[in-house]
Short mmCIF file of C-alpha atoms in Angstrom, two decimals:
data_model
loop_
_atom_site.label_atom_id
_atom_site.label_comp_id
_atom_site.label_asym_id
_atom_site.label_seq_id
_atom_site.Cartn_x
_atom_site.Cartn_y
_atom_site.Cartn_z
CA UNK E 1 -15.40 36.19 -16.73
CA UNK E 2 -13.70 33.13 -15.97
CA UNK E 3 -9.73 32.73 -14.79
CA UNK E 4 -8.41 32.28 -18.24
CA UNK E 5 -10.24 35.22 -20.52
CA UNK E 6 -7.69 37.12 -20.21
CA UNK E 7 -5.66 34.90 -22.38
CA UNK E 8 -8.54 33.71 -24.08
CA UNK E 9 -6.28 33.37 -27.56
CA UNK E 10 -3.45 30.67 -25.57
CA UNK E 11 -5.96 28.34 -24.21
CA UNK E 12 -7.28 28.75 -27.83
CA UNK E 13 -4.31 27.64 -29.62
CA UNK E 14 -4.24 25.00 -27.43
CA UNK E 15 -7.40 23.57 -27.71
CA UNK E 16 -6.27 23.63 -31.42
CA UNK E 17 -3.72 21.82 -31.56
CA UNK E 18 -5.10 19.35 -30.17
CA UNK E 19 -8.22 18.57 -32.24
CA UNK E 20 -4.85 18.68 -35.02
CA UNK E 21 -4.35 15.94 -32.98
CA UNK E 22 -7.44 14.54 -33.35
CA UNK E 23 -8.13 15.26 -36.82
CA UNK E 24 -4.45 13.28 -37.40
CA UNK E 25 -5.49 10.27 -35.62
CA UNK E 26 -8.02 10.49 -38.45
CA UNK E 27 -5.14 10.63 -41.07
CA UNK E 28 -3.79 7.74 -39.67
CA UNK E 29 -6.95 5.32 -39.77
CA UNK E 30 -7.31 6.78 -43.44
CA UNK E 31 -3.81 5.16 -43.99
CA UNK E 32 -4.41 1.98 -42.70
CA UNK E 33 -1.13 3.20 -40.06
CA UNK E 34 -0.17 0.33 -37.31
CA UNK E 35 -2.49 0.36 -34.46
CA UNK E 36 0.79 0.57 -32.29
CA UNK E 37 1.59 3.19 -33.96
CA UNK E 38 -2.45 4.95 -33.62
CA UNK E 39 -2.09 4.23 -30.26
CA UNK E 40 0.76 5.80 -29.16
CA UNK E 41 -0.76 9.06 -30.80
CA UNK E 42 -3.57 8.70 -28.81
CA UNK E 43 -1.61 8.81 -25.97
CA UNK E 44 -0.31 11.93 -26.51
CA UNK E 45 -3.49 13.11 -28.04
CA UNK E 46 -4.67 12.55 -24.15
CA UNK E 47 -1.15 13.66 -22.17
CA UNK E 48 -2.23 16.91 -24.10
CA UNK E 49 -5.81 17.24 -22.71
CA UNK E 50 -4.47 16.60 -19.87
CA UNK E 51 -1.64 19.07 -19.36
CA UNK E 52 -4.09 21.38 -20.89
CA UNK E 53 -6.69 21.14 -17.58
CA UNK E 54 -4.55 21.18 -15.08
CA UNK E 55 -3.39 24.55 -16.38
CA UNK E 56 -6.85 25.38 -16.10
CA UNK E 57 -7.27 24.27 -13.21
CA UNK E 58 -4.74 25.80 -11.62
CA UNK E 59 -5.96 29.17 -12.92
CA UNK E 60 -9.10 27.99 -11.71
CA UNK E 61 -8.12 27.54 -8.24
CA UNK E 62 -5.48 31.15 -8.30
CA UNK E 63 -8.52 32.76 -9.40
CA UNK E 64 -12.01 31.66 -8.64
CA UNK E 65 -11.31 29.91 -4.91
CA UNK E 66 -8.39 32.33 -3.89
CA UNK E 67 -11.39 34.96 -4.46
CA UNK E 68 -14.19 32.61 -2.18
CA UNK E 69 -12.31 31.47 0.34
CA UNK E 70 -11.12 35.67 0.68
CA UNK E 71 -14.62 35.98 1.84
CA UNK E 72 -15.53 32.38 3.36
CA UNK E 73 -18.62 31.36 4.17
CA UNK E 74 -21.33 28.65 2.44
CA UNK E 75 -19.69 30.24 -1.11
CA UNK E 76 -15.45 29.40 0.21
CA UNK E 77 -17.30 25.82 0.95
CA UNK E 78 -19.34 24.91 -2.31
CA UNK E 79 -16.39 26.55 -4.95
CA UNK E 80 -13.63 23.91 -2.51
CA UNK E 81 -16.40 21.25 -3.13
CA UNK E 82 -16.62 22.11 -6.65
CA UNK E 83 -12.42 21.54 -7.54
CA UNK E 84 -12.50 19.32 -5.48
CA UNK E 85 -15.02 17.21 -7.40
CA UNK E 86 -13.41 18.41 -10.60
CA UNK E 87 -9.64 17.02 -9.28
CA UNK E 88 -11.63 14.17 -8.71
CA UNK E 89 -12.37 13.68 -12.23
CA UNK E 90 -9.47 14.30 -13.68
CA UNK E 91 -7.80 12.04 -11.29
CA UNK E 92 -10.32 8.73 -12.64
CA UNK E 93 -10.19 9.94 -16.09
CA UNK Y 1 -4.14 -3.91 -43.07
CA UNK Y 2 -4.44 -2.64 -39.74
CA UNK Y 3 -6.92 -4.69 -37.25
CA UNK Y 4 -9.85 -1.99 -37.87
CA UNK Y 5 -9.60 -1.90 -41.25
CA UNK Y 6 -12.66 -4.18 -41.83
CA UNK Y 7 -14.71 -1.40 -39.99
CA UNK Y 8 -12.58 1.68 -41.12
CA UNK Y 9 -15.88 3.44 -40.99
CA UNK Y 10 -17.07 3.13 -37.39
CA UNK Y 11 -13.74 3.95 -36.11
CA UNK Y 12 -13.22 7.20 -38.13
CA UNK Y 13 -17.10 8.05 -37.01
CA UNK Y 14 -15.71 7.58 -32.96
CA UNK Y 15 -12.94 9.69 -33.98
CA UNK Y 16 -14.44 12.56 -35.62
CA UNK Y 17 -16.66 12.67 -32.39
CA UNK Y 18 -13.87 12.99 -30.20
CA UNK Y 19 -12.85 15.74 -32.99
CA UNK Y 20 -16.79 17.48 -32.12
CA UNK Y 21 -15.75 17.45 -28.38
CA UNK Y 22 -12.72 19.58 -28.59
CA UNK Y 23 -14.16 22.15 -30.93
CA UNK Y 24 -17.20 22.00 -28.18
CA UNK Y 25 -14.28 22.79 -25.94
CA UNK Y 26 -13.55 25.85 -28.16
CA UNK Y 27 -16.55 26.84 -28.40
CA UNK Y 28 -16.92 26.73 -24.44
CA UNK Y 29 -13.52 28.75 -24.19
CA UNK Y 30 -15.25 31.43 -26.98
CA UNK Y 31 -18.60 31.90 -24.33
CA UNK Y 32 -16.00 32.72 -21.68
CA UNK Y 33 -17.81 28.99 -20.03
CA UNK Y 34 -16.88 28.68 -16.83
CA UNK Y 35 -13.97 26.45 -15.59
CA UNK Y 36 -15.37 23.61 -13.71
CA UNK Y 37 -17.94 23.45 -16.56
CA UNK Y 38 -15.28 23.07 -19.18
CA UNK Y 39 -12.83 20.99 -17.18
CA UNK Y 40 -16.17 18.70 -16.81
CA UNK Y 41 -16.12 18.13 -20.56
CA UNK Y 42 -11.88 17.88 -20.66
CA UNK Y 43 -13.33 14.51 -18.15
CA UNK Y 44 -15.59 13.45 -20.61
CA UNK Y 45 -13.40 13.92 -24.11
CA UNK Y 46 -10.20 11.93 -22.57
CA UNK Y 47 -13.19 9.09 -21.54
CA UNK Y 48 -14.02 9.09 -25.07
CA UNK Y 49 -10.37 8.90 -26.08
CA UNK Y 50 -8.99 6.35 -24.18
CA UNK Y 51 -12.34 3.98 -25.22
CA UNK Y 52 -11.21 4.52 -28.72
CA UNK Y 53 -7.63 3.18 -27.25
CA UNK Y 54 -9.01 0.20 -25.88
CA UNK Y 55 -10.88 -0.98 -28.53
CA UNK Y 56 -7.93 0.16 -31.16
CA UNK Y 57 -5.40 -2.09 -28.22
CA UNK Y 58 -8.55 -5.51 -27.69
CA UNK Y 59 -8.71 -5.49 -32.26
CA UNK Y 60 -4.69 -5.03 -32.08
CA UNK Y 61 -4.44 -8.40 -29.46
CA UNK Y 62 -7.46 -10.44 -30.57
CA UNK Y 63 -5.94 -10.03 -34.32
CA UNK Y 64 -2.50 -9.20 -34.59
CA UNK Y 65 -0.79 -10.79 -31.11
CA UNK Y 66 -2.87 -13.63 -31.84
CA UNK Y 67 -1.38 -14.39 -36.10
CA UNK Y 68 1.80 -13.28 -34.22
CA UNK Y 69 2.04 -15.44 -31.37
CA UNK Y 70 0.51 -18.93 -33.43
CA UNK Y 71 3.65 -19.07 -35.54
CA UNK Y 72 5.79 -17.67 -32.37
CA UNK Y 73 9.10 -17.21 -32.21
CA UNK Y 74 11.23 -13.99 -32.18
CA UNK Y 75 7.78 -12.43 -34.28
CA UNK Y 76 5.45 -13.77 -31.76
CA UNK Y 77 8.34 -11.89 -28.57
CA UNK Y 78 8.22 -9.28 -30.34
CA UNK Y 79 4.47 -8.55 -31.06
CA UNK Y 80 3.80 -9.15 -27.65
CA UNK Y 81 6.45 -6.20 -25.84
CA UNK Y 82 4.93 -3.90 -28.40
CA UNK Y 83 1.77 -4.68 -27.27
CA UNK Y 84 2.54 -4.66 -23.53
CA UNK Y 85 4.52 -1.06 -24.39
CA UNK Y 86 1.01 0.28 -25.85
CA UNK Y 87 -0.91 -1.19 -22.79
CA UNK Y 88 1.64 0.60 -20.34
CA UNK Y 89 1.75 4.47 -22.03
CA UNK Y 90 -2.47 3.35 -21.50
CA UNK Y 91 -1.79 2.82 -18.07
CA UNK Y 92 0.37 5.89 -17.01
CA UNK Y 93 -1.24 8.70 -19.92
CA UNK D 1 0.66 20.60 12.78
CA UNK D 2 -0.40 19.07 9.25
CA UNK D 3 -3.72 19.40 7.77
CA UNK D 4 -4.71 15.96 9.11
CA UNK D 5 -3.48 16.33 12.08
CA UNK D 6 -7.25 16.29 14.07
CA UNK D 7 -8.42 13.42 12.67
CA UNK D 8 -5.11 11.35 12.88
CA UNK D 9 -7.09 7.78 13.26
CA UNK D 10 -9.25 8.13 10.38
CA UNK D 11 -6.40 8.40 8.13
CA UNK D 12 -4.71 5.59 9.46
CA UNK D 13 -7.35 3.76 9.80
CA UNK D 14 -7.37 4.06 5.85
CA UNK D 15 -3.94 3.82 4.96
CA UNK D 16 -4.58 0.68 7.68
CA UNK D 17 -7.15 -0.61 4.93
CA UNK D 18 -4.97 -0.62 2.36
CA UNK D 19 -1.76 -2.16 4.49
CA UNK D 20 -4.56 -5.06 4.33
CA UNK D 21 -5.67 -4.83 0.68
CA UNK D 22 -2.11 -5.42 -0.28
CA UNK D 23 -1.29 -8.00 2.23
CA UNK D 24 -4.61 -9.67 0.72
CA UNK D 25 -2.58 -9.70 -2.64
CA UNK D 26 0.62 -11.51 -0.92
CA UNK D 27 -2.23 -13.70 -0.02
CA UNK D 28 -3.87 -14.81 -3.22
CA UNK D 29 0.12 -15.02 -4.88
CA UNK D 30 0.55 -16.71 -2.21
CA UNK D 31 -2.16 -19.19 -3.22
CA UNK D 32 -1.23 -19.46 -6.75
CA UNK D 33 -4.43 -17.64 -7.57
CA UNK D 34 -6.18 -17.08 -10.72
CA UNK D 35 -4.04 -13.19 -12.81
CA UNK D 36 -7.26 -11.58 -14.14
CA UNK D 37 -8.39 -12.03 -9.49
CA UNK D 38 -5.23 -10.86 -8.72
CA UNK D 39 -5.67 -7.45 -10.90
CA UNK D 40 -8.73 -6.93 -9.99
CA UNK D 41 -7.72 -6.59 -6.65
CA UNK D 42 -4.86 -3.95 -7.46
CA UNK D 43 -7.25 -1.81 -9.42
CA UNK D 44 -9.38 -2.03 -5.77
CA UNK D 45 -5.57 -1.01 -4.27
CA UNK D 46 -5.20 1.78 -6.06
CA UNK D 47 -8.62 3.23 -5.80
CA UNK D 48 -8.07 3.27 -2.41
CA UNK D 49 -4.93 5.35 -2.76
CA UNK D 50 -6.36 7.77 -4.87
CA UNK D 51 -9.43 8.16 -2.32
CA UNK D 52 -6.45 8.64 0.46
CA UNK D 53 -4.60 10.62 -1.66
CA UNK D 54 -7.81 12.81 -3.29
CA UNK D 55 -9.15 13.61 0.99
CA UNK D 56 -5.59 14.70 1.67
CA UNK D 57 -5.22 17.20 -1.02
CA UNK D 58 -8.80 18.12 -0.19
CA UNK D 59 -7.98 18.89 2.97
CA UNK D 60 -4.58 20.14 2.83
CA UNK D 61 -6.44 23.29 -0.42
CA UNK D 62 -9.28 23.33 2.58
CA UNK D 63 -6.82 24.59 5.17
CA UNK D 64 -2.87 25.41 4.76
CA UNK D 65 -3.64 26.51 0.18
CA UNK D 66 -6.75 28.58 2.08
CA UNK D 67 -4.30 30.10 4.99
CA UNK D 68 -1.32 31.11 2.40
CA UNK D 69 -3.57 32.31 0.43
CA UNK D 70 -5.33 35.12 2.79
CA UNK D 71 -1.70 35.71 3.40
CA UNK D 72 -1.18 36.97 0.05
CA UNK D 73 2.49 37.59 -1.51
CA UNK D 74 5.08 35.02 -2.39
CA UNK D 75 4.53 32.52 0.27
CA UNK D 76 0.78 32.08 -1.44
CA UNK D 77 2.05 31.60 -5.12
CA UNK D 78 4.71 28.96 -3.26
CA UNK D 79 1.50 27.16 -1.65
CA UNK D 80 -0.67 26.90 -5.04
CA UNK D 81 2.20 25.86 -7.36
CA UNK D 82 2.82 23.26 -4.80
CA UNK D 83 -0.30 22.23 -4.46
CA UNK D 84 -0.76 21.72 -8.34
CA UNK D 85 2.53 19.78 -8.89
CA UNK D 86 0.75 16.82 -6.05
CA UNK D 87 -2.46 17.85 -8.16
CA UNK D 88 -0.29 17.16 -11.39
CA UNK D 89 1.44 13.77 -10.52
CA UNK D 90 -2.30 12.39 -9.12
CA UNK D 91 -3.07 13.08 -12.27
CA UNK D 92 -0.13 10.85 -14.59
CA UNK D 93 0.18 8.49 -11.62
CA UNK T 1 -1.06 -22.92 -12.03
CA UNK T 2 -0.51 -19.92 -12.45
CA UNK T 3 1.65 -16.85 -15.09
CA UNK T 4 3.70 -16.12 -12.48
CA UNK T 5 3.91 -19.62 -10.48
CA UNK T 6 7.96 -19.77 -11.59
CA UNK T 7 9.16 -16.68 -10.22
CA UNK T 8 7.01 -16.64 -6.84
CA UNK T 9 9.43 -14.94 -5.10
CA UNK T 10 10.33 -12.33 -7.15
CA UNK T 11 6.59 -10.89 -7.06
CA UNK T 12 5.88 -11.02 -2.85
CA UNK T 13 9.14 -9.64 -2.79
CA UNK T 14 7.56 -6.75 -4.83
CA UNK T 15 4.56 -6.71 -3.37
CA UNK T 16 6.36 -6.49 0.04
CA UNK T 17 7.63 -3.11 -0.94
CA UNK T 18 4.57 -1.95 -1.64
CA UNK T 19 3.51 -2.85 1.51
CA UNK T 20 6.34 -1.53 3.11
CA UNK T 21 5.78 1.93 1.21
CA UNK T 22 2.41 1.47 2.51
CA UNK T 23 3.50 1.59 6.63
CA UNK T 24 5.57 3.69 5.14
CA UNK T 25 3.55 6.45 4.66
CA UNK T 26 1.35 5.83 7.59
CA UNK T 27 5.13 6.90 9.32
CA UNK T 28 4.40 9.69 7.52
CA UNK T 29 1.09 10.55 9.65
CA UNK T 30 2.40 9.32 12.48
CA UNK T 31 4.72 12.01 12.80
CA UNK T 32 2.19 14.79 10.69
CA UNK T 33 4.87 15.14 7.82
CA UNK T 34 3.49 17.54 5.81
CA UNK T 35 0.55 16.73 3.18
CA UNK T 36 2.23 17.21 0.22
CA UNK T 37 5.90 14.95 1.18
CA UNK T 38 2.67 12.66 2.09
CA UNK T 39 1.35 12.91 -1.53
CA UNK T 40 4.36 12.52 -3.32
CA UNK T 41 4.76 9.10 -1.64
CA UNK T 42 1.24 7.83 -2.64
CA UNK T 43 2.34 9.13 -6.09
CA UNK T 44 5.33 6.37 -5.55
CA UNK T 45 3.10 3.13 -4.12
CA UNK T 46 0.44 4.24 -6.75
CA UNK T 47 3.68 3.76 -9.68
CA UNK T 48 4.86 0.36 -7.94
CA UNK T 49 1.26 -0.76 -7.77
CA UNK T 50 0.75 -0.19 -11.12
CA UNK T 51 3.76 -1.48 -13.22
CA UNK T 52 3.54 -4.35 -10.26
CA UNK T 53 -0.06 -5.05 -12.74
CA UNK T 54 1.83 -4.70 -15.45
CA UNK T 55 4.41 -7.48 -15.12
CA UNK T 56 1.71 -9.43 -14.20
CA UNK T 57 -1.18 -8.58 -17.28
CA UNK T 58 2.10 -9.20 -19.82
CA UNK T 59 3.10 -12.00 -18.22
CA UNK T 60 -1.03 -13.44 -18.64
CA UNK T 61 -1.22 -12.69 -21.75
CA UNK T 62 2.65 -14.07 -23.15
CA UNK T 63 1.37 -17.19 -21.45
CA UNK T 64 -2.33 -17.82 -20.10
CA UNK T 65 -3.87 -15.70 -23.28
CA UNK T 66 -1.22 -17.14 -25.56
CA UNK T 67 -2.40 -21.32 -24.84
CA UNK T 68 -6.05 -20.12 -25.37
CA UNK T 69 -5.84 -18.90 -28.21
CA UNK T 70 -3.41 -21.17 -29.43
CA UNK T 71 -6.47 -23.59 -29.34
CA UNK T 72 -8.80 -21.54 -30.42
CA UNK T 73 -13.17 -21.81 -30.10
CA UNK T 74 -14.77 -19.70 -27.16
CA UNK T 75 -12.08 -20.39 -24.88
CA UNK T 76 -10.11 -18.04 -26.25
CA UNK T 77 -12.67 -15.56 -27.32
CA UNK T 78 -13.85 -15.92 -23.23
CA UNK T 79 -10.37 -15.44 -22.06
CA UNK T 80 -9.43 -12.51 -24.98
CA UNK T 81 -12.16 -10.45 -23.69
CA UNK T 82 -11.51 -11.46 -19.53
CA UNK T 83 -7.40 -9.50 -20.76
CA UNK T 84 -9.74 -6.57 -22.49
CA UNK T 85 -11.19 -5.62 -19.21
CA UNK T 86 -8.66 -5.74 -16.46
CA UNK T 87 -7.07 -3.90 -19.49
CA UNK T 88 -10.11 -1.36 -18.84
CA UNK T 89 -10.08 -1.54 -15.39
CA UNK T 90 -6.06 -0.82 -14.93
CA UNK T 91 -6.58 1.60 -18.05
CA UNK T 92 -10.22 4.04 -15.47
CA UNK T 93 -7.57 3.06 -12.25
#
């Protein structure tokens, strides 16, 4: 079970909206839309992806990381390192 | 004509690849993939969107902004401001 | 006690290095250094600040958030929300 | 002459303010300030550095890149590539 498994439908709905944004970008290109307007939409799409990632990370820490920390030991350290690496990738991308 | 109009196929191919990445994220969710692995894929998708935006911006400056600057006057100032605002949105998103 | 209190000297050394980078930027400006070279140094300074933030966050989760989650209840929820908000600010800045 | 040379004092004032923010971070650490409050200040400092970079880039394009594009040829292409690389570093950092 992943931390989002109880509300998969919401998560999928969010991703389908991002997919819709990317398809919207393709339509803009097909219609020779002005570059700057496309760039504005790319920024909106990037922010939507970031918001998705932040929610997923949020739930992951509240759920998987918490459980591992409750048990302690090597598993806890490994889960923490994994979460920190994911945060670093998000901050840097 | 937008600055990318001469090679729309390449631009569309790039966006279809991003769409494929977003659909890949949906499949991962449907299969209850571990959160951290999904986050890694979100970071890759964000980077692909950024690379797309950087290329578009690159061509926009080399083409539309250059032409406006060659003419000078208010139009040049307006195009420059527009490009700088787009860069700021990319840097901040 | 903050989570970094046991190794404040390291933390301060890191911040002094960032301060040195910002002072280096000032010297570059005083010497009319080429804009692009200054921008390269600004990117390096930003990355140093991010690395500092990621380490602090890392220790904060491993320490304060863990303790709060061990106790559970409202305090745990509050600490988690606080950490997630800080992560979101880092990702978006 | 760099593009900012006519108003160096403003540019330096801005950088001194960033230096003040980094020194403020050191004081916070010395006083065992709560991690989350430090992280909020780090985000503010990062944004100040980004705003500085965006202004510098803005002026660089309006000035050095414009002049090179007016002359055309290899120099124009080189200046454009240089500016695009700097934008990419800012977006990714």
